[in-house]
Amino acid sequence: MTHSPAIILNRRRMLAAMLASTTVAATGIAPVVARAQDAATPRAGGKLSMVAPFGSALQSVDPHATYESQDMAVSKAFHRSLYNWDSATNSIVPELAAEVKPSEDGKTFTYRLHDNIYFHNGRKLVADDVIWSYSRILSPGSSLSAISNLQNIQGAQDFLDGKTKEVAGLKKIDDLSFSITFDGFVDPGFLLFEAVTAILPREAVEGGEFLSNPVGCGPFTFVEHVEGSRISGKKFDKYFKSGKPYADAIEFTITDDYSALDVAFRAGEIDATVLSENSYVLYAQDPELSKGLIEIAEMFTRHMGMNLEIKPFDDVRVRQAINYAVDRDIIIKKLLKNKAFKAVGWLPTPSSGFDPDRQPYPYDPEKAKALLADAGLTDGVSFEAWVTDAASSLGVLQAMTPFLAEVGITVTPKVVEAGVLVEAINKGEASAWFRSNGTGPDPISALRSFDSRRPRSTNRGAFKDPAFDAMLDEAVATLDPAKRMELVRKADGYIFERAPVWFHNYNKAVLATQPWVHGVDANVTEAAIIEVDSVWLDENAPAR
């Protein structure tokens, strides 16, 4: 049975309504606060002044080569992928395909492309472009960022290893139709919506000038890139979405300097920007600036990881005691300035696998003491935690320390650079650590963080539990979506009870938007990645 995007979208809207209600129930705070005037009729014209935050320079203008958030924010202007994240419904939807037909076994998906998609060089996008783009990512010797997204395609590994000349699971049917066959059941949208799987024109990539003149099928064509400063584009008149983009031009400011972004935003030089914790407090208290805030519960879970292969973390009672011992509410309020949502599991509130009925670990020091006593640790216990010099890492550990001391746990910080920390975790050298894990949008992939069959780079705490692995396997093999989500929630609840980490918070990202800017979406997968083809400027915009 062939499903049109409209039919799929209607089903996803139903799911989104459920997700929105679960978010409010779990946190007491709606994940998005938007201005009422965003419902006004869009008008064309003007130049968008956006930001590419988090780094002093882009890693690459080749979307296949970078998984950095700021690079992917820029890619939304110039490139498109087979699927897209729809912030209005918190779901994956087809982007380049007019029709998607799954096989009965859930392994093969047949696509028919829209017949009005053009690259910036004037050529129409066809099925060969999809197959070439994915084959490029999987080519032997490739180090492109999306390899893991595509490895489940049938024959992908043989192609990567140089054993075959083509990827067996990628088949062209005609100029606008093709199929993708996976080794097992997957939801391909979760794998094929990010910029790292963008569909590119072969002749432009292999022409030798792609890194200085990137060509895609996105809403804007490339104009200029001043490394470490800005990147700009102009409206693509043959963009396949009728009437879009609304703006005539776009320019991204590239920086990791939040102070500079604050000054530029207050001066009206930037239309939308992400906020740090300190800026969030100031903007929220300002009568005018607060009107343009968009608060987003992102799919990232902050936690203290623990090496379960060493003492004392090999004992579930110790791990549970840590979760009971700390008053996370006061840390979120005082240290993080309320720029966080308290975690009630590994899967965050916007996830399709989130359980709205699960309660968080309460602050209960007496329960923590009892668990430690039951574990034979009445004389106390100590450990070292690896952290980076940041409020979300060292700052949180320092805030935890007196709570842990009250129940007999002594913790010593070891401050290191982020790269050193990751290397120590992957080698099993760190006993405990503070990190933020991406936990969406695919809940099964997020729960693989505790799959005993995965390497240390994924299962960083070395959690080993055959019962949990079996839950994941059953969920993967279940084609019925409702039953699969039931199994996913069961698995997430099991992880919450076994406490392989200290569950802290889900990240709250905050965007500040100017009063003349409309249509900025709230992307729970990464707030900085904005659907720029839908953003428009009213008559009060300085750039009109």
Coordinates of C-alpha atoms in Angstrom, one line a residue:
M1 CA 0.0 0.0 0.0
T2 CA 1.4 3.3 -1.0
H3 CA 1.4 6.1 1.6
S4 CA 1.4 9.7 0.4
P5 CA 3.3 12.2 2.6
A6 CA -0.1 13.7 3.5
I7 CA -1.4 10.5 5.0
I8 CA 1.9 9.9 6.9
L9 CA 1.8 13.4 8.2
N10 CA -1.7 13.1 9.5
R11 CA -0.7 10.0 11.5
R12 CA 2.4 11.7 12.8
R13 CA 0.2 14.7 13.9
M14 CA -1.8 12.4 16.1
L15 CA 1.5 11.1 17.6
A16 CA 2.7 14.7 18.1
A17 CA -0.4 15.6 20.0
M18 CA 0.3 12.8 22.4
L19 CA 4.0 13.7 22.7
A20 CA 3.1 17.3 23.5
S21 CA 0.8 16.3 26.3
T22 CA 3.4 13.9 27.8
T23 CA 6.0 16.6 27.8
V24 CA 3.7 18.9 29.9
A25 CA 2.8 16.1 32.2
A26 CA 6.4 15.1 32.9
T27 CA 7.9 18.6 33.4
G28 CA 5.0 21.0 34.1
I29 CA 6.5 23.2 31.4
A30 CA 5.5 23.2 27.8
P31 CA 8.7 22.7 25.6
V32 CA 7.9 25.6 23.3
V33 CA 6.8 29.1 24.0
A34 CA 6.2 31.0 20.8
R35 CA 4.7 34.4 19.9
A36 CA 1.1 34.6 18.8
Q37 CA 1.9 36.8 15.8
D38 CA 3.7 33.8 14.3
A39 CA 0.3 32.8 13.0
A40 CA 0.2 35.8 10.7
T41 CA 0.4 35.5 6.9
P42 CA 4.0 35.1 5.7
R43 CA 5.4 37.8 3.5
A44 CA 8.3 37.5 1.1
G45 CA 11.5 39.6 1.0
G46 CA 14.4 40.7 3.2
K47 CA 17.6 39.0 4.3
L48 CA 17.7 36.5 7.2
S49 CA 20.6 37.1 9.7
M50 CA 21.0 33.7 11.5
V51 CA 23.8 32.1 13.6
A52 CA 26.0 29.1 13.3
P53 CA 27.0 28.8 16.9
F54 CA 29.2 26.5 19.0
G55 CA 32.5 26.9 17.0
S56 CA 34.8 29.5 15.7
A57 CA 34.7 28.0 12.2
L58 CA 32.8 25.5 10.2
Q59 CA 34.3 22.0 10.0
S60 CA 33.3 21.7 6.3
V61 CA 30.8 23.0 3.8
D62 CA 30.5 19.4 2.5
P63 CA 27.4 18.1 4.4
H64 CA 28.6 14.5 4.2
A65 CA 31.8 15.3 6.0
T66 CA 30.6 16.9 9.2
Y67 CA 28.3 16.0 12.1
E68 CA 28.8 19.3 13.9
S69 CA 25.6 21.1 14.9
Q70 CA 26.7 24.4 13.5
D71 CA 27.6 22.9 10.1
M72 CA 24.2 21.2 9.9
A73 CA 22.5 24.4 10.8
V74 CA 24.1 26.0 7.7
S75 CA 23.3 22.9 5.6
K76 CA 19.6 23.6 6.0
A77 CA 20.0 26.6 3.8
F78 CA 21.8 24.8 0.9
H79 CA 20.9 21.1 1.1
R80 CA 18.0 18.6 1.6
S81 CA 17.9 15.0 2.6
L82 CA 15.4 12.2 1.7
Y83 CA 13.5 12.8 5.0
N84 CA 13.2 15.8 7.3
W85 CA 12.4 16.6 10.9
D86 CA 9.0 18.3 11.2
S87 CA 9.1 20.4 14.4
A88 CA 5.3 21.0 14.2
T89 CA 4.6 17.3 14.8
N90 CA 7.9 16.2 16.4
S91 CA 8.3 13.5 13.8
I92 CA 10.2 12.4 10.8
V93 CA 8.4 13.1 7.4
P94 CA 9.3 12.4 3.8
E95 CA 11.1 15.4 2.2
L96 CA 12.2 14.6 -1.3
A97 CA 9.8 11.7 -2.0
A98 CA 6.2 12.1 -3.1
E99 CA 5.4 8.4 -2.2
V100 CA 7.0 5.9 0.1
K101 CA 5.9 2.2 0.0
P102 CA 7.2 -0.2 2.6
S103 CA 7.3 -4.0 2.1
E104 CA 5.4 -6.3 4.3
D105 CA 8.5 -7.4 6.1
G106 CA 9.5 -3.8 6.9
K107 CA 12.9 -4.2 5.2
T108 CA 12.4 -2.7 1.7
F109 CA 11.2 0.8 1.0
T110 CA 10.3 2.0 -2.5
Y111 CA 10.4 5.7 -3.1
R112 CA 9.1 8.0 -5.9
L113 CA 10.7 11.4 -5.9
H114 CA 8.9 14.7 -6.5
D115 CA 9.3 15.6 -10.2
N116 CA 10.1 19.3 -9.5
I117 CA 13.3 19.1 -7.5
Y118 CA 16.3 20.9 -9.0
F119 CA 19.9 21.3 -8.0
H120 CA 21.3 24.8 -7.9
N121 CA 23.2 24.1 -11.2
G122 CA 19.8 23.7 -12.9
R123 CA 19.7 19.9 -13.3
K124 CA 16.7 17.9 -12.0
L125 CA 17.3 15.6 -9.1
V126 CA 16.8 11.9 -10.1
A127 CA 17.1 8.5 -8.5
D128 CA 20.7 8.1 -9.6
D129 CA 21.6 11.1 -7.3
V130 CA 20.2 9.3 -4.2
I131 CA 22.1 6.1 -5.0
W132 CA 25.3 8.0 -5.8
S133 CA 25.1 10.1 -2.6
Y134 CA 24.7 7.1 -0.4
S135 CA 27.3 5.1 -2.3
R136 CA 29.7 8.0 -1.8
I137 CA 29.3 8.0 1.9
L138 CA 29.8 4.2 2.0
S139 CA 32.7 4.1 -0.5
P140 CA 35.8 2.0 0.5
G141 CA 38.2 4.0 2.7
S142 CA 35.5 6.6 3.4
S143 CA 35.6 8.6 6.6
L144 CA 32.4 10.5 6.0
S145 CA 30.2 11.2 9.0
A146 CA 27.1 9.3 7.9
I147 CA 28.6 5.8 7.5
S148 CA 26.8 4.6 10.6
N149 CA 23.5 5.9 9.3
L150 CA 23.8 3.7 6.2
Q151 CA 25.5 0.6 7.5
N152 CA 22.1 -1.2 8.0
I153 CA 21.5 -1.1 4.2
Q154 CA 21.9 -4.5 2.7
G155 CA 25.4 -5.0 1.2
A156 CA 26.7 -1.8 2.8
Q157 CA 29.5 -3.5 4.7
D158 CA 30.6 -5.5 1.7
F159 CA 30.8 -2.3 -0.3
L160 CA 32.7 -0.5 2.4
D161 CA 35.2 -3.4 2.5
G162 CA 35.7 -3.3 -1.2
K163 CA 34.2 -6.7 -1.8
T164 CA 31.5 -5.4 -4.2
K165 CA 31.2 -2.7 -6.8
E166 CA 27.8 -1.5 -5.6
V167 CA 25.6 -1.5 -2.6
A168 CA 23.2 -4.4 -3.1
G169 CA 20.3 -2.7 -1.1
L170 CA 20.2 0.4 -3.4
K171 CA 18.2 -0.2 -6.6
K172 CA 17.2 2.2 -9.3
I173 CA 13.7 1.5 -10.8
D174 CA 13.4 4.5 -13.1
D175 CA 14.5 8.1 -13.2
L176 CA 12.3 9.1 -10.3
S177 CA 11.9 5.8 -8.4
F178 CA 14.3 3.6 -6.4
S179 CA 14.3 1.2 -3.4
I180 CA 16.3 0.7 -0.3
T181 CA 16.6 -2.7 1.4
F182 CA 17.9 -3.0 4.9
D183 CA 19.3 -6.0 6.7
G184 CA 16.5 -5.9 9.2
F185 CA 13.5 -3.9 10.2
V186 CA 14.3 -0.1 10.6
D187 CA 12.4 3.2 10.3
P188 CA 14.6 4.7 7.6
G189 CA 13.5 8.2 8.4
F190 CA 15.5 8.2 11.6
L191 CA 18.6 7.4 9.6
L192 CA 18.1 9.6 6.5
F193 CA 16.9 13.0 7.8
E194 CA 20.1 14.7 8.9
A195 CA 22.3 16.9 6.7
V196 CA 25.0 14.2 6.7
T197 CA 22.8 12.2 4.3
A198 CA 22.0 15.1 2.0
I199 CA 21.5 14.3 -1.7
L200 CA 24.2 15.9 -3.8
P201 CA 24.8 16.2 -7.5
R202 CA 27.8 14.0 -8.5
E203 CA 29.1 16.4 -11.2
A204 CA 29.4 19.3 -8.7
V205 CA 31.1 17.2 -6.0
E206 CA 33.6 15.6 -8.4
G207 CA 34.1 18.8 -10.3
G208 CA 36.8 20.0 -7.9
E209 CA 35.2 23.2 -6.7
F210 CA 32.5 21.9 -4.3
L211 CA 34.3 23.0 -1.2
S212 CA 34.5 26.6 -2.5
N213 CA 31.1 26.5 -4.2
P214 CA 28.7 23.9 -2.7
V215 CA 25.7 22.9 -4.8
G216 CA 22.6 21.4 -3.4
C217 CA 18.8 21.5 -3.8
G218 CA 18.0 23.6 -0.7
P219 CA 16.2 26.9 -0.5
F220 CA 19.2 29.1 -1.0
T221 CA 22.2 29.0 -3.4
F222 CA 25.7 29.6 -2.1
V223 CA 27.1 33.1 -2.4
E224 CA 30.2 33.5 -0.1
H225 CA 32.0 31.9 2.7
V226 CA 34.5 33.9 4.8
E227 CA 36.0 31.2 7.0
G228 CA 35.6 31.8 10.7
S229 CA 33.2 34.7 10.1
R230 CA 30.2 34.2 7.9
I231 CA 28.5 32.2 5.1
S232 CA 25.8 33.6 2.9
G233 CA 23.3 32.6 0.2
K234 CA 20.5 33.9 -2.0
K235 CA 17.0 32.7 -2.8
F236 CA 16.8 29.7 -5.1
D237 CA 14.0 30.5 -7.6
K238 CA 13.5 26.8 -8.6
Y239 CA 13.2 25.5 -5.0
F240 CA 10.7 22.6 -5.0
K241 CA 8.5 23.9 -2.2
S242 CA 6.1 26.4 -3.7
G243 CA 6.4 30.0 -2.4
K244 CA 9.5 29.2 -0.3
P245 CA 11.9 30.4 0.9
Y246 CA 10.3 33.6 2.0
A247 CA 13.5 35.5 2.4
D248 CA 15.5 36.8 -0.6
A249 CA 18.9 36.1 1.1
I250 CA 20.5 34.6 4.2
E251 CA 23.7 35.1 6.1
F252 CA 25.0 33.0 9.0
T253 CA 27.3 34.5 11.6
I254 CA 29.9 31.8 12.6
T255 CA 31.0 32.0 16.2
D256 CA 31.3 30.4 19.6
D257 CA 31.3 33.7 21.4
Y258 CA 28.0 34.0 23.2
S259 CA 28.8 37.5 24.5
A260 CA 29.3 38.7 20.9
L261 CA 26.0 37.1 19.9
D262 CA 24.2 38.8 22.8
V263 CA 25.6 42.2 21.7
A264 CA 24.7 41.7 18.1
F265 CA 21.2 40.5 18.9
R266 CA 20.5 43.4 21.2
A267 CA 21.6 45.7 18.4
G268 CA 19.2 44.1 16.0
E269 CA 21.9 42.7 13.8
I270 CA 20.8 39.0 14.3
D271 CA 17.3 37.7 13.8
A272 CA 17.5 34.6 16.0
T273 CA 20.2 33.2 18.3
V274 CA 20.7 30.5 20.9
L275 CA 21.2 31.5 24.5
S276 CA 23.6 30.5 27.3
E277 CA 22.4 29.9 30.8
N278 CA 23.4 33.4 32.0
S279 CA 21.8 35.1 28.9
Y280 CA 18.7 33.0 29.4
V281 CA 18.2 34.4 32.9
L282 CA 18.7 38.0 31.7
Y283 CA 16.4 37.6 28.7
A284 CA 13.7 35.9 30.7
Q285 CA 13.6 38.8 33.1
D286 CA 13.5 41.5 30.4
P287 CA 9.9 42.5 29.6
E288 CA 10.6 42.8 25.8
L289 CA 13.3 40.2 25.2
S290 CA 11.2 37.6 27.0
K291 CA 8.4 37.8 24.4
G292 CA 10.6 36.3 21.7
L293 CA 11.9 33.3 23.6
I294 CA 11.4 29.8 22.3
E295 CA 12.1 27.1 24.9
I296 CA 12.9 23.6 23.7
A297 CA 13.3 20.3 25.5
E298 CA 16.0 18.8 23.3
M299 CA 16.8 15.1 22.8
F300 CA 19.9 15.1 24.9
T301 CA 20.2 13.5 28.4
R302 CA 22.8 14.8 30.8
H303 CA 24.0 12.3 33.3
M304 CA 26.9 11.0 35.3
G305 CA 28.1 7.8 33.7
M306 CA 29.6 5.0 35.7
N307 CA 32.1 2.2 34.9
L308 CA 30.1 -0.8 35.9
E309 CA 33.1 -3.1 35.6
I310 CA 34.7 -1.6 38.7
K311 CA 33.7 -1.1 42.3
P312 CA 31.5 0.4 43.7
F313 CA 29.5 0.8 40.5
D314 CA 29.2 -3.0 39.9
D315 CA 26.5 -3.0 42.6
V316 CA 23.1 -1.7 41.5
R317 CA 22.3 -0.6 45.1
V318 CA 25.2 1.9 45.0
R319 CA 24.0 3.3 41.7
Q320 CA 20.5 3.6 43.0
A321 CA 21.7 5.2 46.2
I322 CA 23.4 8.0 44.2
N323 CA 20.2 8.6 42.3
Y324 CA 18.3 9.0 45.6
A325 CA 21.0 11.0 47.4
V326 CA 21.0 14.2 45.3
D327 CA 18.4 17.0 45.2
R328 CA 18.4 17.6 41.4
D329 CA 15.7 20.2 41.7
I330 CA 17.9 22.7 43.5
I331 CA 20.9 22.1 41.1
I332 CA 18.7 22.8 38.1
K333 CA 17.2 25.9 39.7
K334 CA 20.3 27.4 41.3
L335 CA 23.2 26.3 39.1
L336 CA 21.6 25.7 35.7
K337 CA 19.2 28.7 36.1
N338 CA 16.2 26.4 35.2
K339 CA 17.7 25.8 31.7
A340 CA 17.1 22.1 32.1
F341 CA 14.3 19.5 32.6
K342 CA 14.7 16.9 35.3
A343 CA 15.2 13.4 33.8
V344 CA 12.8 10.6 34.5
G345 CA 14.6 8.1 32.3
W346 CA 17.1 7.8 29.5
L347 CA 14.6 8.7 26.8
P348 CA 13.7 12.5 26.9
T349 CA 10.3 14.0 26.8
P350 CA 10.0 14.6 23.0
S351 CA 11.0 11.0 22.3
S352 CA 8.3 8.6 21.0
G353 CA 9.5 6.2 23.6
F354 CA 9.1 8.5 26.6
D355 CA 6.9 7.2 29.4
P356 CA 4.8 10.1 30.9
D357 CA 3.7 8.0 33.9
R358 CA 7.2 7.3 35.2
Q359 CA 8.2 9.2 38.3
P360 CA 11.8 10.5 38.8
Y361 CA 14.0 9.3 41.6
P362 CA 12.9 11.4 44.6
Y363 CA 15.4 13.2 46.8
D364 CA 15.6 10.6 49.7
P365 CA 18.9 10.5 51.6
E366 CA 17.6 8.0 54.1
K367 CA 16.7 5.6 51.3
A368 CA 20.2 6.2 49.9
K369 CA 21.8 5.3 53.3
A370 CA 19.7 2.2 53.6
L371 CA 20.8 1.0 50.1
L372 CA 24.5 1.6 50.9
A373 CA 24.1 -0.3 54.2
D374 CA 22.4 -3.2 52.4
A375 CA 25.4 -3.2 50.0
G376 CA 27.8 -3.5 53.1
L377 CA 29.1 0.1 52.8
T378 CA 28.1 1.4 56.2
D379 CA 31.6 3.0 56.5
G380 CA 31.1 4.9 53.3
V381 CA 32.5 4.7 49.8
S382 CA 34.6 7.0 47.6
F383 CA 35.3 7.4 43.9
E384 CA 36.8 9.8 41.3
A385 CA 34.7 11.5 38.7
W386 CA 36.2 12.8 35.4
V387 CA 34.8 16.2 34.4
T388 CA 35.4 19.1 32.0
D389 CA 35.7 22.6 33.4
A390 CA 32.1 23.6 32.7
A391 CA 29.0 24.3 34.7
S392 CA 27.2 21.3 33.3
S393 CA 30.2 19.1 34.3
L394 CA 32.5 20.3 37.1
G395 CA 29.8 22.7 38.4
V396 CA 27.2 20.0 38.7
L397 CA 29.7 17.6 40.4
Q398 CA 30.6 20.3 43.0
A399 CA 26.9 20.9 43.6
M400 CA 26.3 17.1 44.1
T401 CA 29.3 16.7 46.5
P402 CA 27.6 17.8 49.8
F403 CA 24.5 15.7 49.1
L404 CA 26.7 12.6 48.5
A405 CA 28.8 13.4 51.6
E406 CA 25.6 13.4 53.7
V407 CA 25.0 9.7 52.8
G408 CA 28.6 8.7 53.2
I409 CA 29.9 9.0 49.6
T410 CA 33.1 10.9 48.9
V411 CA 33.7 12.1 45.3
T412 CA 36.9 13.7 44.0
P413 CA 36.9 15.6 40.6
K414 CA 39.4 15.0 37.9
V415 CA 39.3 17.9 35.5
V416 CA 40.4 17.1 31.9
E417 CA 39.8 18.3 28.4
A418 CA 36.8 16.9 26.5
G419 CA 39.0 14.9 24.1
V420 CA 40.9 13.3 27.0
L421 CA 37.7 12.5 28.8
V422 CA 36.1 10.7 25.8
E423 CA 39.3 8.7 25.3
A424 CA 39.5 7.7 28.9
I425 CA 35.8 6.6 28.9
N426 CA 36.3 4.5 25.7
K427 CA 39.3 2.8 27.2
G428 CA 37.5 2.0 30.4
E429 CA 40.0 4.1 32.4
A430 CA 37.4 6.6 33.9
S431 CA 35.5 5.4 36.9
A432 CA 32.7 8.0 36.6
W433 CA 32.2 11.0 34.3
F434 CA 29.8 13.7 33.2
R435 CA 28.4 13.7 29.7
S436 CA 25.4 14.7 27.5
N437 CA 24.2 11.9 25.2
G438 CA 22.0 12.4 22.2
T439 CA 18.9 10.4 23.0
G440 CA 16.8 10.8 19.9
P441 CA 14.9 10.8 17.7
D442 CA 15.2 7.0 17.3
P443 CA 14.5 5.6 20.8
I444 CA 15.9 2.1 20.0
S445 CA 19.2 3.6 18.8
A446 CA 19.3 5.7 22.0
L447 CA 18.8 2.7 24.2
R448 CA 21.7 0.9 22.4
S449 CA 23.9 3.0 24.8
F450 CA 23.3 0.0 27.2
D451 CA 23.4 -2.9 24.7
S452 CA 26.0 -5.3 25.9
R453 CA 26.9 -6.3 22.4
R454 CA 28.0 -2.7 21.5
P455 CA 31.6 -1.5 21.8
R456 CA 32.7 0.8 24.6
S457 CA 32.4 3.8 22.4
T458 CA 28.6 3.2 22.4
N459 CA 28.0 1.3 25.7
R460 CA 30.4 3.5 27.7
G461 CA 29.5 2.1 31.1
A462 CA 29.9 -1.5 30.0
F463 CA 26.3 -2.3 31.1
K464 CA 25.7 -6.0 30.6
D465 CA 22.3 -7.5 31.0
P466 CA 20.9 -10.2 28.6
A467 CA 17.4 -9.4 29.7
F468 CA 17.7 -5.9 28.5
D469 CA 19.3 -7.0 25.2
A470 CA 16.4 -9.3 24.7
M471 CA 13.9 -6.4 25.2
L472 CA 15.7 -4.4 22.5
D473 CA 15.7 -7.4 20.1
E474 CA 12.0 -8.0 20.6
A475 CA 11.3 -4.3 19.9
V476 CA 13.3 -4.3 16.7
A477 CA 11.5 -7.4 15.5
T478 CA 8.1 -6.0 16.2
L479 CA 6.4 -4.4 13.2
D480 CA 3.4 -3.0 15.0
P481 CA 4.3 0.6 16.0
A482 CA 2.2 0.6 19.2
K483 CA 3.5 -2.7 20.4
R484 CA 7.1 -1.6 19.6
M485 CA 6.7 1.6 21.6
E486 CA 5.3 -0.4 24.5
L487 CA 8.4 -2.6 24.4
V488 CA 10.7 0.5 24.1
R489 CA 9.1 2.0 27.2
K490 CA 9.6 -1.2 29.1
A491 CA 13.3 -1.3 28.2
D492 CA 13.7 2.4 29.2
G493 CA 12.0 1.6 32.5
Y494 CA 14.3 -1.3 33.1
I495 CA 17.3 0.9 32.5
F496 CA 15.9 3.5 34.9
E497 CA 15.5 0.9 37.6
R498 CA 19.0 -0.7 37.1
A499 CA 20.5 2.9 37.2
P500 CA 23.6 2.5 35.1
V501 CA 23.9 6.3 35.3
W502 CA 22.9 9.1 37.6
F503 CA 19.9 10.5 35.7
H504 CA 20.2 14.3 35.8
N505 CA 18.4 16.3 33.2
Y506 CA 17.2 16.7 29.6
N507 CA 18.7 19.8 28.0
K508 CA 16.6 22.9 27.6
A509 CA 17.7 24.9 24.7
V510 CA 16.5 28.5 24.3
L511 CA 16.2 30.5 21.1
A512 CA 15.8 34.3 21.2
T513 CA 14.0 35.8 18.3
Q514 CA 13.4 39.4 17.2
P515 CA 9.8 40.8 17.2
W516 CA 10.0 41.1 13.4
V517 CA 10.9 37.4 12.8
H518 CA 8.3 34.7 12.3
G519 CA 8.2 31.0 11.5
V520 CA 11.2 30.0 13.6
D521 CA 10.7 26.3 14.5
A522 CA 11.5 24.5 17.7
N523 CA 13.7 21.6 16.7
V524 CA 14.0 19.2 19.5
T525 CA 16.8 17.2 17.8
E526 CA 19.0 20.4 17.8
A527 CA 17.6 23.8 18.5
A528 CA 20.2 25.6 16.5
I529 CA 19.1 23.8 13.3
I530 CA 16.3 26.0 12.0
E531 CA 14.1 25.3 9.0
V532 CA 15.1 28.5 7.3
D533 CA 12.9 28.2 4.3
S534 CA 9.9 28.8 6.6
V535 CA 11.3 31.9 8.4
W536 CA 10.0 35.3 7.3
L537 CA 10.4 39.0 8.2
D538 CA 7.6 41.5 8.7
E539 CA 7.6 45.1 7.7
N540 CA 9.5 46.1 10.8
A541 CA 12.6 44.2 10.0
P542 CA 15.8 46.3 9.5
A543 CA 16.9 44.0 6.6
R544 CA 13.8 44.6 4.5

